[in-house]
Structures are given as C-alpha cells and as structure tokens.
GROMACS .gro file of C-alpha atoms in nm:
model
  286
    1UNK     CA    1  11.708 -13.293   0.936
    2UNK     CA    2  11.604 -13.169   1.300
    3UNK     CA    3  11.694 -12.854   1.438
    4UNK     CA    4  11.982 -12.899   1.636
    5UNK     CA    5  12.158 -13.042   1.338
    6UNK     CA    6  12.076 -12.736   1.140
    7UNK     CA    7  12.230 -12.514   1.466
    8UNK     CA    8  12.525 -12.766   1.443
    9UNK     CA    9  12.593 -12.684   1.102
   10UNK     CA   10  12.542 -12.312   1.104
   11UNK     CA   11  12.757 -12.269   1.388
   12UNK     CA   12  13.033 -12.474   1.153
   13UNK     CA   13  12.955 -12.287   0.906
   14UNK     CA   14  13.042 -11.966   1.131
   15UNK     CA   15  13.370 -12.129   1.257
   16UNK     CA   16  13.466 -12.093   0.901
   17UNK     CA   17  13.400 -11.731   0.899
   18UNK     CA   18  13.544 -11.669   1.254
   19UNK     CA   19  13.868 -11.821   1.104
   20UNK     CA   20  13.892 -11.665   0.771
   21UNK     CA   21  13.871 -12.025   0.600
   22UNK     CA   22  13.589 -11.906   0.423
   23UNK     CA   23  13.761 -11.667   0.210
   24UNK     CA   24  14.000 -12.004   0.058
   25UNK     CA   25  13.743 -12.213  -0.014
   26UNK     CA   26  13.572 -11.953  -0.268
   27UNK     CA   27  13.886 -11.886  -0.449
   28UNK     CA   28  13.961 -12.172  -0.494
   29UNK     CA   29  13.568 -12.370  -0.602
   30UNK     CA   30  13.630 -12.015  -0.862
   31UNK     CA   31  13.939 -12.122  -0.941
   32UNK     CA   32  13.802 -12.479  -1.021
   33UNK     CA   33  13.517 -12.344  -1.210
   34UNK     CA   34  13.732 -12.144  -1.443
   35UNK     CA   35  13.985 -12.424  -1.513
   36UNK     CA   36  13.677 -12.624  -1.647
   37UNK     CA   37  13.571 -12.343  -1.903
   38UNK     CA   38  13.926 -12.312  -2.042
   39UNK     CA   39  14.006 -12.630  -2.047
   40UNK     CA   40  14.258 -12.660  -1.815
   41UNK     CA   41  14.359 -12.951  -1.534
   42UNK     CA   42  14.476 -12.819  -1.201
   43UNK     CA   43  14.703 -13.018  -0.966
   44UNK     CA   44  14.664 -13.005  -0.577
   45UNK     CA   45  14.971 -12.741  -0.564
   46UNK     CA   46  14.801 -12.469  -0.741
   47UNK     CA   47  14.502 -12.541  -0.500
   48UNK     CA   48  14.701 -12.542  -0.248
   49UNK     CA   49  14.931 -12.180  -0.339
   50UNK     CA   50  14.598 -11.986  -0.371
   51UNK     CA   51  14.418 -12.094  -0.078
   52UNK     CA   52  14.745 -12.042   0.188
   53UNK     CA   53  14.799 -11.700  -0.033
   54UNK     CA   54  14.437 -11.596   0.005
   55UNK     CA   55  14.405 -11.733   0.406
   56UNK     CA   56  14.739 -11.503   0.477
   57UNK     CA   57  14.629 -11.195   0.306
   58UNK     CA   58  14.275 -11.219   0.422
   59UNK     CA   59  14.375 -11.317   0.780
   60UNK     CA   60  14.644 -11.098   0.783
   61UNK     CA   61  14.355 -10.790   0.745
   62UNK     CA   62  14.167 -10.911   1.039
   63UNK     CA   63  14.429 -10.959   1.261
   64UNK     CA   64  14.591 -10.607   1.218
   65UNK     CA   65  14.196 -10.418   1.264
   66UNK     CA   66  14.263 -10.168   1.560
   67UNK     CA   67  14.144 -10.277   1.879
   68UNK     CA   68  13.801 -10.141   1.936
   69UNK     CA   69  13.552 -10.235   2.199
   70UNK     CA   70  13.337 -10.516   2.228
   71UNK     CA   71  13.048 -10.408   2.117
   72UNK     CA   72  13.195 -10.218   1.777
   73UNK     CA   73  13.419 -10.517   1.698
   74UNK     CA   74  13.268 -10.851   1.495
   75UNK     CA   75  13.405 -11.149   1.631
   76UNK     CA   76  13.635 -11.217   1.335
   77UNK     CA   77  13.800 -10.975   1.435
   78UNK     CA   78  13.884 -11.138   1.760
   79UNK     CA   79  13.907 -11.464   1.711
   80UNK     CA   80  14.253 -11.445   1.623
   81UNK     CA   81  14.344 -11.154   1.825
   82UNK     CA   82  14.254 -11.383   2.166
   83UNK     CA   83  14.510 -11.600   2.003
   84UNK     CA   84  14.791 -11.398   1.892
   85UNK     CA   85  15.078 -11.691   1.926
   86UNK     CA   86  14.870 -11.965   1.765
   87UNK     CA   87  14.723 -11.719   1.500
   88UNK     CA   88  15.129 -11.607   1.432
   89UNK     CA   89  15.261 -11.936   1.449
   90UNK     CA   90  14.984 -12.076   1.206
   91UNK     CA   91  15.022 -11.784   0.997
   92UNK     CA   92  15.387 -11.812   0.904
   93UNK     CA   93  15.366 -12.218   0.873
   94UNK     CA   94  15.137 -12.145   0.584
   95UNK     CA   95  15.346 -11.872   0.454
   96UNK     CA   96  15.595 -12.150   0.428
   97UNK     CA   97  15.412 -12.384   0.287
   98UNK     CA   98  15.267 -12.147  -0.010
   99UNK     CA   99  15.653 -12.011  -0.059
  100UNK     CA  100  15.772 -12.364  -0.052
  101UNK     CA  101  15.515 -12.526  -0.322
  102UNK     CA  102  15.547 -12.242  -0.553
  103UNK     CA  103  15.918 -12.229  -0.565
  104UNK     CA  104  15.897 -12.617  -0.561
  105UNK     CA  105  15.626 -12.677  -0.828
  106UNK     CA  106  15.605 -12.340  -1.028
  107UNK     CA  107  15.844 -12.228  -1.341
  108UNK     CA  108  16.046 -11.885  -1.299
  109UNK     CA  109  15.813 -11.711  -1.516
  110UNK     CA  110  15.496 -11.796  -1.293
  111UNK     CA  111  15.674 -11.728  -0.993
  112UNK     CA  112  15.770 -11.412  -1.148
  113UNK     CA  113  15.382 -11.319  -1.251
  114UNK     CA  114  15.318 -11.440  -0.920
  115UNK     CA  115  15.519 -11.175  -0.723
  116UNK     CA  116  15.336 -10.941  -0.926
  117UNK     CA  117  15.015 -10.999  -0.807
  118UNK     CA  118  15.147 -11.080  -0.485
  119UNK     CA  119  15.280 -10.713  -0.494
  120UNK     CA  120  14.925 -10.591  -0.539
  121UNK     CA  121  14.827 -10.762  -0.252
  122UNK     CA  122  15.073 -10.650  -0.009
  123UNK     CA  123  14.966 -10.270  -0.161
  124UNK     CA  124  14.639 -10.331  -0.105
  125UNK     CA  125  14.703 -10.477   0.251
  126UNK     CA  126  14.882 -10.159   0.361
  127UNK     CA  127  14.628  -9.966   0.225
  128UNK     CA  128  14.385 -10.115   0.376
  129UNK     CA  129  14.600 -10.110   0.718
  130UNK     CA  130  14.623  -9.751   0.650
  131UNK     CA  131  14.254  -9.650   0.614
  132UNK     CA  132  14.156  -9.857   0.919
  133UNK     CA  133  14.443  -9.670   1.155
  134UNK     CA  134  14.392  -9.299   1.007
  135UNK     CA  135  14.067  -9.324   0.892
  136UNK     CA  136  14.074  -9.132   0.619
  137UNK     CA  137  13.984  -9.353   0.306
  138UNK     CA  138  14.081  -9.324  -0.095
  139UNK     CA  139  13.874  -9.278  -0.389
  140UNK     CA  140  13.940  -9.628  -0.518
  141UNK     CA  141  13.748  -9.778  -0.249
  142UNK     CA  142  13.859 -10.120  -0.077
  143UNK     CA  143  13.542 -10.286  -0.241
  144UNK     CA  144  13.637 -10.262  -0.558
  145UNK     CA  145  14.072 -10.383  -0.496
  146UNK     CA  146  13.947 -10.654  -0.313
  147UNK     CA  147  13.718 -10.790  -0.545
  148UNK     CA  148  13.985 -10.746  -0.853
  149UNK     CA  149  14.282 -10.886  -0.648
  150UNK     CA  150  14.056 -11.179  -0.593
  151UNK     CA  151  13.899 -11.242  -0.917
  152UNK     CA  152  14.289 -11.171  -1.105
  153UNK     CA  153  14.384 -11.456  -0.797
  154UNK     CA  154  14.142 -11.687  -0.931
  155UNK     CA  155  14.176 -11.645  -1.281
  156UNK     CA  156  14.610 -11.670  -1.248
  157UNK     CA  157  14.619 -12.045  -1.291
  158UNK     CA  158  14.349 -12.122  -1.531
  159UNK     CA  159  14.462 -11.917  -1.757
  160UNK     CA  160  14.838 -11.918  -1.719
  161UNK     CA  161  14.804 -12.267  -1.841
  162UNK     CA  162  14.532 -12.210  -2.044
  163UNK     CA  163  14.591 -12.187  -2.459
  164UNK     CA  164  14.223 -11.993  -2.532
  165UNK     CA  165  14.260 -11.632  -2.659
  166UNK     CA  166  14.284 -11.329  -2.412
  167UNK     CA  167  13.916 -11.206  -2.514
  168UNK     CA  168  13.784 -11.525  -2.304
  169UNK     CA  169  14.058 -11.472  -2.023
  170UNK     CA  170  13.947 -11.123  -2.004
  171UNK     CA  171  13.556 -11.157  -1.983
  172UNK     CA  172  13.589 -11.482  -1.749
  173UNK     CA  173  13.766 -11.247  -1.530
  174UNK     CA  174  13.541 -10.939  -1.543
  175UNK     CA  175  13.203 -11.199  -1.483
  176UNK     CA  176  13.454 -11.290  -1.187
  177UNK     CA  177  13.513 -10.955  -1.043
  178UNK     CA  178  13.181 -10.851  -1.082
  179UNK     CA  179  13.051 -11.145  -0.904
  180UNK     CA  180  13.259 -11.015  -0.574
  181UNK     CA  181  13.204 -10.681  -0.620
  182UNK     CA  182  12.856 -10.753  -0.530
  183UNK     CA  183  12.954 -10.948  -0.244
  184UNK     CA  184  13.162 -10.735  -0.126
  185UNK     CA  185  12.949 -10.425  -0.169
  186UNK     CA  186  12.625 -10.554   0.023
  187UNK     CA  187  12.898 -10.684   0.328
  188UNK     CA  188  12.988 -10.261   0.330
  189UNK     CA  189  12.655 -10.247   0.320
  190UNK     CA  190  12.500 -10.460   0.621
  191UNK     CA  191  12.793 -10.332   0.832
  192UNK     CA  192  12.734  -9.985   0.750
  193UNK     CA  193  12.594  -9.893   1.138
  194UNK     CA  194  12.846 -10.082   1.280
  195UNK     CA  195  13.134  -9.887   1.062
  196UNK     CA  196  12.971  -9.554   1.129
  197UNK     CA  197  12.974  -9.681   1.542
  198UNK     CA  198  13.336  -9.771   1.411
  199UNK     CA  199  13.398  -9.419   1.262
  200UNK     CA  200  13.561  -9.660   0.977
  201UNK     CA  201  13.276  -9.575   0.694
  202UNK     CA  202  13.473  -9.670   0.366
  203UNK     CA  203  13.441  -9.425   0.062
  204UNK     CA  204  13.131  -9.602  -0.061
  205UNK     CA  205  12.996  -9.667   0.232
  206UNK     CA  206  13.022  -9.258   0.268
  207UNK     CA  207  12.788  -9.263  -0.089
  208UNK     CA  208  12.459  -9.371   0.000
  209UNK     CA  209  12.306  -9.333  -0.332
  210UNK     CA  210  12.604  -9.428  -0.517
  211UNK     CA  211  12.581  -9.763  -0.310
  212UNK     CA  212  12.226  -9.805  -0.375
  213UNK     CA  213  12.244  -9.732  -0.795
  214UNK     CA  214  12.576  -9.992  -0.823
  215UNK     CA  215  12.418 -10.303  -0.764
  216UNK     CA  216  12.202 -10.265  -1.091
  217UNK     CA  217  12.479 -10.093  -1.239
  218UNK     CA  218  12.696 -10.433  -1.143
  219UNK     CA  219  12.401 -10.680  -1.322
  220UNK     CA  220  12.333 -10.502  -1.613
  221UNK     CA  221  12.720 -10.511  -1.657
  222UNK     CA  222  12.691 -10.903  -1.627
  223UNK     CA  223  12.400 -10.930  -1.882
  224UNK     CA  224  12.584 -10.690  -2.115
  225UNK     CA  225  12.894 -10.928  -2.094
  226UNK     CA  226  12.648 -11.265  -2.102
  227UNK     CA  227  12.543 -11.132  -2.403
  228UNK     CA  228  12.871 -11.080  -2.568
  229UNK     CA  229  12.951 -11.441  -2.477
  230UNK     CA  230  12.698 -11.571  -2.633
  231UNK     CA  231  12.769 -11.330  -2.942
  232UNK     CA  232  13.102 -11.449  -2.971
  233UNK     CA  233  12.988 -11.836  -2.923
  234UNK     CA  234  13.087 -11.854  -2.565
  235UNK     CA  235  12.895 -12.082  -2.347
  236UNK     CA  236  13.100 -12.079  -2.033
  237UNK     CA  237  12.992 -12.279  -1.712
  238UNK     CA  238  13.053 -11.969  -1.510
  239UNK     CA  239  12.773 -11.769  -1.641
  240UNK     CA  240  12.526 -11.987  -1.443
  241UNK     CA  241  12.746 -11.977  -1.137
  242UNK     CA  242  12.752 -11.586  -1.169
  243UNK     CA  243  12.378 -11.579  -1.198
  244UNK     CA  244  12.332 -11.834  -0.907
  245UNK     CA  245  12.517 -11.580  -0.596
  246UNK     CA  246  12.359 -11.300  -0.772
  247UNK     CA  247  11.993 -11.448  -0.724
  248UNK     CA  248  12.162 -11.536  -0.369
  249UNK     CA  249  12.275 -11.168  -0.269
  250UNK     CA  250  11.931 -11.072  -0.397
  251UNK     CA  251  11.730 -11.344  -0.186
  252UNK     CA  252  11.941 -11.271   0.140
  253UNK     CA  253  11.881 -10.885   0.056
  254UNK     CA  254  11.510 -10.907   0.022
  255UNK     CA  255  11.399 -11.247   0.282
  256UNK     CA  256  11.678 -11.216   0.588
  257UNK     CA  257  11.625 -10.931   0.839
  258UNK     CA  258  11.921 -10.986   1.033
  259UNK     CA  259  12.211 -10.803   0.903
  260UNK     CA  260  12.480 -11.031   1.073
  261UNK     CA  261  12.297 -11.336   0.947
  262UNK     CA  262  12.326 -11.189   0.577
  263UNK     CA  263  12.702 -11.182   0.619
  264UNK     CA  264  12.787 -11.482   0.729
  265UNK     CA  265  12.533 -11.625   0.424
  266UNK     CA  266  12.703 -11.493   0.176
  267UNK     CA  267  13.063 -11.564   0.234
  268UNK     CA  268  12.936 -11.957   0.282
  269UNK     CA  269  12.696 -11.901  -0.056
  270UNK     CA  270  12.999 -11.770  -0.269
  271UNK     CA  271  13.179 -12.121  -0.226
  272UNK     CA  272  12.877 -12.362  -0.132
  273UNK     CA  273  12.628 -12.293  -0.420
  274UNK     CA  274  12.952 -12.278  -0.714
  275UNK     CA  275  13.065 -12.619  -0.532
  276UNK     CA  276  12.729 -12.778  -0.585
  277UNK     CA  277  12.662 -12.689  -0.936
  278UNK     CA  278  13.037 -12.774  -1.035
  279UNK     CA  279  12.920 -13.138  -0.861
  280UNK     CA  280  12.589 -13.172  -1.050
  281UNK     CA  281  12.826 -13.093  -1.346
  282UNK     CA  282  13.064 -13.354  -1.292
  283UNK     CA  283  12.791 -13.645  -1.242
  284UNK     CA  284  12.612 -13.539  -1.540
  285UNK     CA  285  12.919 -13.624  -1.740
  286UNK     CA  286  12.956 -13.952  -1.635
   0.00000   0.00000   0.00000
C-alpha cells in the first residue's frame, strides 16, 4: 500500500467523523456482536432504526454546539453548521425514515420500550444543550449518559428478541458500557485544552485525578465481570471485542502524540476492529 493511498483512506476515514457517520457504524457492528452471543437474528430494519436514531441524536449534539471561533471549534462541529439546509433537510429525512420503519416493522410493545429510551435520549440531549450554553455542568457527567444511552441502544434489539436470562442481558450490557466509557473518557481527555480554551471543561474533565484513577478503575471492572462470565459458564464473543478497543485506547494513549489524531482513531477503532473480528468469526464457521 503506498502512501497516498494510506492519506486517501485516513482522510475517508475523517469524512466519517466530520459527518457523525462514525457514531452509527459502532452501534450498530455492537449491536451485531451482541445478537451473535444471544442468539438472536437481526433483520436490516433494526439496523437500520438504530443507526438513523443514533446519526440524529449524535448529529443533533454537534449541530446545536454554540458558535465559537475558529480556532476553539473542531471541525465536526462545523461541518454541518456551513451547511445548515442540507444538514436540516438530511436530518429530518432520516427522522422519517427511523419513525417510519419502526412503526412499520416494530410491535406496540417495542415501540413502546422504544420511546422510553428514546426519552432518555432527548433528556440527555437537552442536558447536554444545556451545559454547553450555560456552562455550568452536573454531577452525572455527560461521559458516563452517553456511554449508557449507547450501550442500553445497542443491547435493545438483541435482547428484546432474545430468550437468555436477564443475568446475561445485564453483564453483556455493563462489558458494553464500560467499553464506551473508556472511549468516551480519553476523547474528554485529549480535548481537555481545547475545552478549557472553550471554557466548556465537563465535570470530569474538572477532576484531574479522578480522570486519571477511572481508567483502571473501568478495566478492573471488566476483568471482575470476565471473571464472573466465565464463573457462570459464559463464553461470550464480546469479551474479546471488549479487550481488543481496550488494548486500542491503551496503544493510541501510550504510541500517538497527536491528540487530534487519537480522536479520530478511536471513534474508527470502536467499529473497525469489532467488524473485523466479527468477520474472522464468520469465516471460521464455514
């Protein structure tokens, strides 16, 4: 592979991130990894439902940031702010087309659940619209919503249709949520200048040692929970997926320099490296 092909696929790769199309594609490789540990087939709709649902909440975020200048503002925050009738029009023909395969494909009492956890997101997002306007941040910090709103996304499907007792619903989704806790608590980390430059410093962010002690905090909560899997007989495929973006967040921690460069890794890492090992999966069973 020569160099301009790698620059032709990193700046791809970036497009994805500019456009919040990242953020899709790892719910819904999870989503896919967690329908193979319980068992479950997905059709395209419920593919299709989480990744508009997850595009409009987390493009939705972006586009309502306050203006700032240039040089305090990332430029996913602007892409679709230098588009605002494009961004609007795309943004409510996919808010039609996730309302219109859910009522379509969905029974009333999954469209009811649904709401629910669409209700959390809609809290969350005016939270979150709240703390970037005023300023003034809560205790439950927007690391830790995010990352449960996202893993409880992920896990909604799987095991909606799912027959295999709560105990396994319940640690698939807490592997889950710790897995983007972590992502999303080194991105508040690597953007910590520019959120201080921002005067937008979350309540972690605001916790330097606090931030610093939770990341081994977070893994020793995954190996305590590996090893109840295992006690309990539980080989699930997402315990190496876990362990792979962990190893990931760590590498990009300790080898890449450039903070910017570390975030736009990881958001491509959390769907990429699941996506592979879900393929090498499905050849090795043929």
């Amino acid at each position: 592979m020569t160099f301009n092909s790698c620059k032709t696929i990193l700046h791809k790769l970036a497009a994805l991130n500019r456009y919040s199309l990242d953020a899709p594609l790892i719910a819904v490789v999870w989503q896919s990894v967690l329908a193979r540990d319980l068992a479950v087939e997905l059709a395209l709709h419920h593919h299709l439902i989480l990744g508009f649902s997850v595009w409009l909440a987390y493009s939705a975020d972006r586009f309502c940031e306050p203006l700032l200048p240039v040089s305090q503002t990332a430029t996913r925050y602007e892409a679709f702010k230098n588009s605002r009738r494009a961004f609007c029009s795309c943004w409510a023909a996919c808010l039609f087309l996730a309302v219109f395969f859910s009522v379509f494909h969905l029974s009333f009492k999954c469209l009811v659940l649904g709401l629910t956890l669409a209700a959390l997101s809609l809290a969350n997002f005016y939270l979150c619209f709240m703390e970037s306007r005023k300023g003034v941040f809560l205790s439950c910090p927007k690391e830790v919503r995010t990352a449960c709103i996202l893993s409880l996304g992920c896990v909604f499907f799987p095991a909606y249709l799912s027959t295999n007792a709560f105990p396994e619903i319940l640690l698939f989704t807490n592997l889950l949520f710790l897995a983007f806790f972590m992502n999303c608590l080194y991105v508040s980390k690597w953007e910590l200048h520019k959120d201080r430059d921002r005067g937008r410093l979350s309540f972690l962010q605001k916790k330097i040692k606090l931030m610093k002690w939770l990341p081994r905090v977070s893994c020793f909560a995954v190996l305590v929970l590996v090893l109840i899997a295992l006690a309990q007989g539980m080989v699930p495929h997402l315990i190496p997926h876990v362990f792979l973006v962990l190893l990931f967040v760590a590498t990009l921690e300790r080898l890449v320099k450039d903070d910017d460069h570390k975030r736009l890794a990881v958001d491509q890492g959390y769907w990429i490296l699941p996506l592979v090992l879900l393929g090498i999966g499905h050849v090795a069973r043929l």
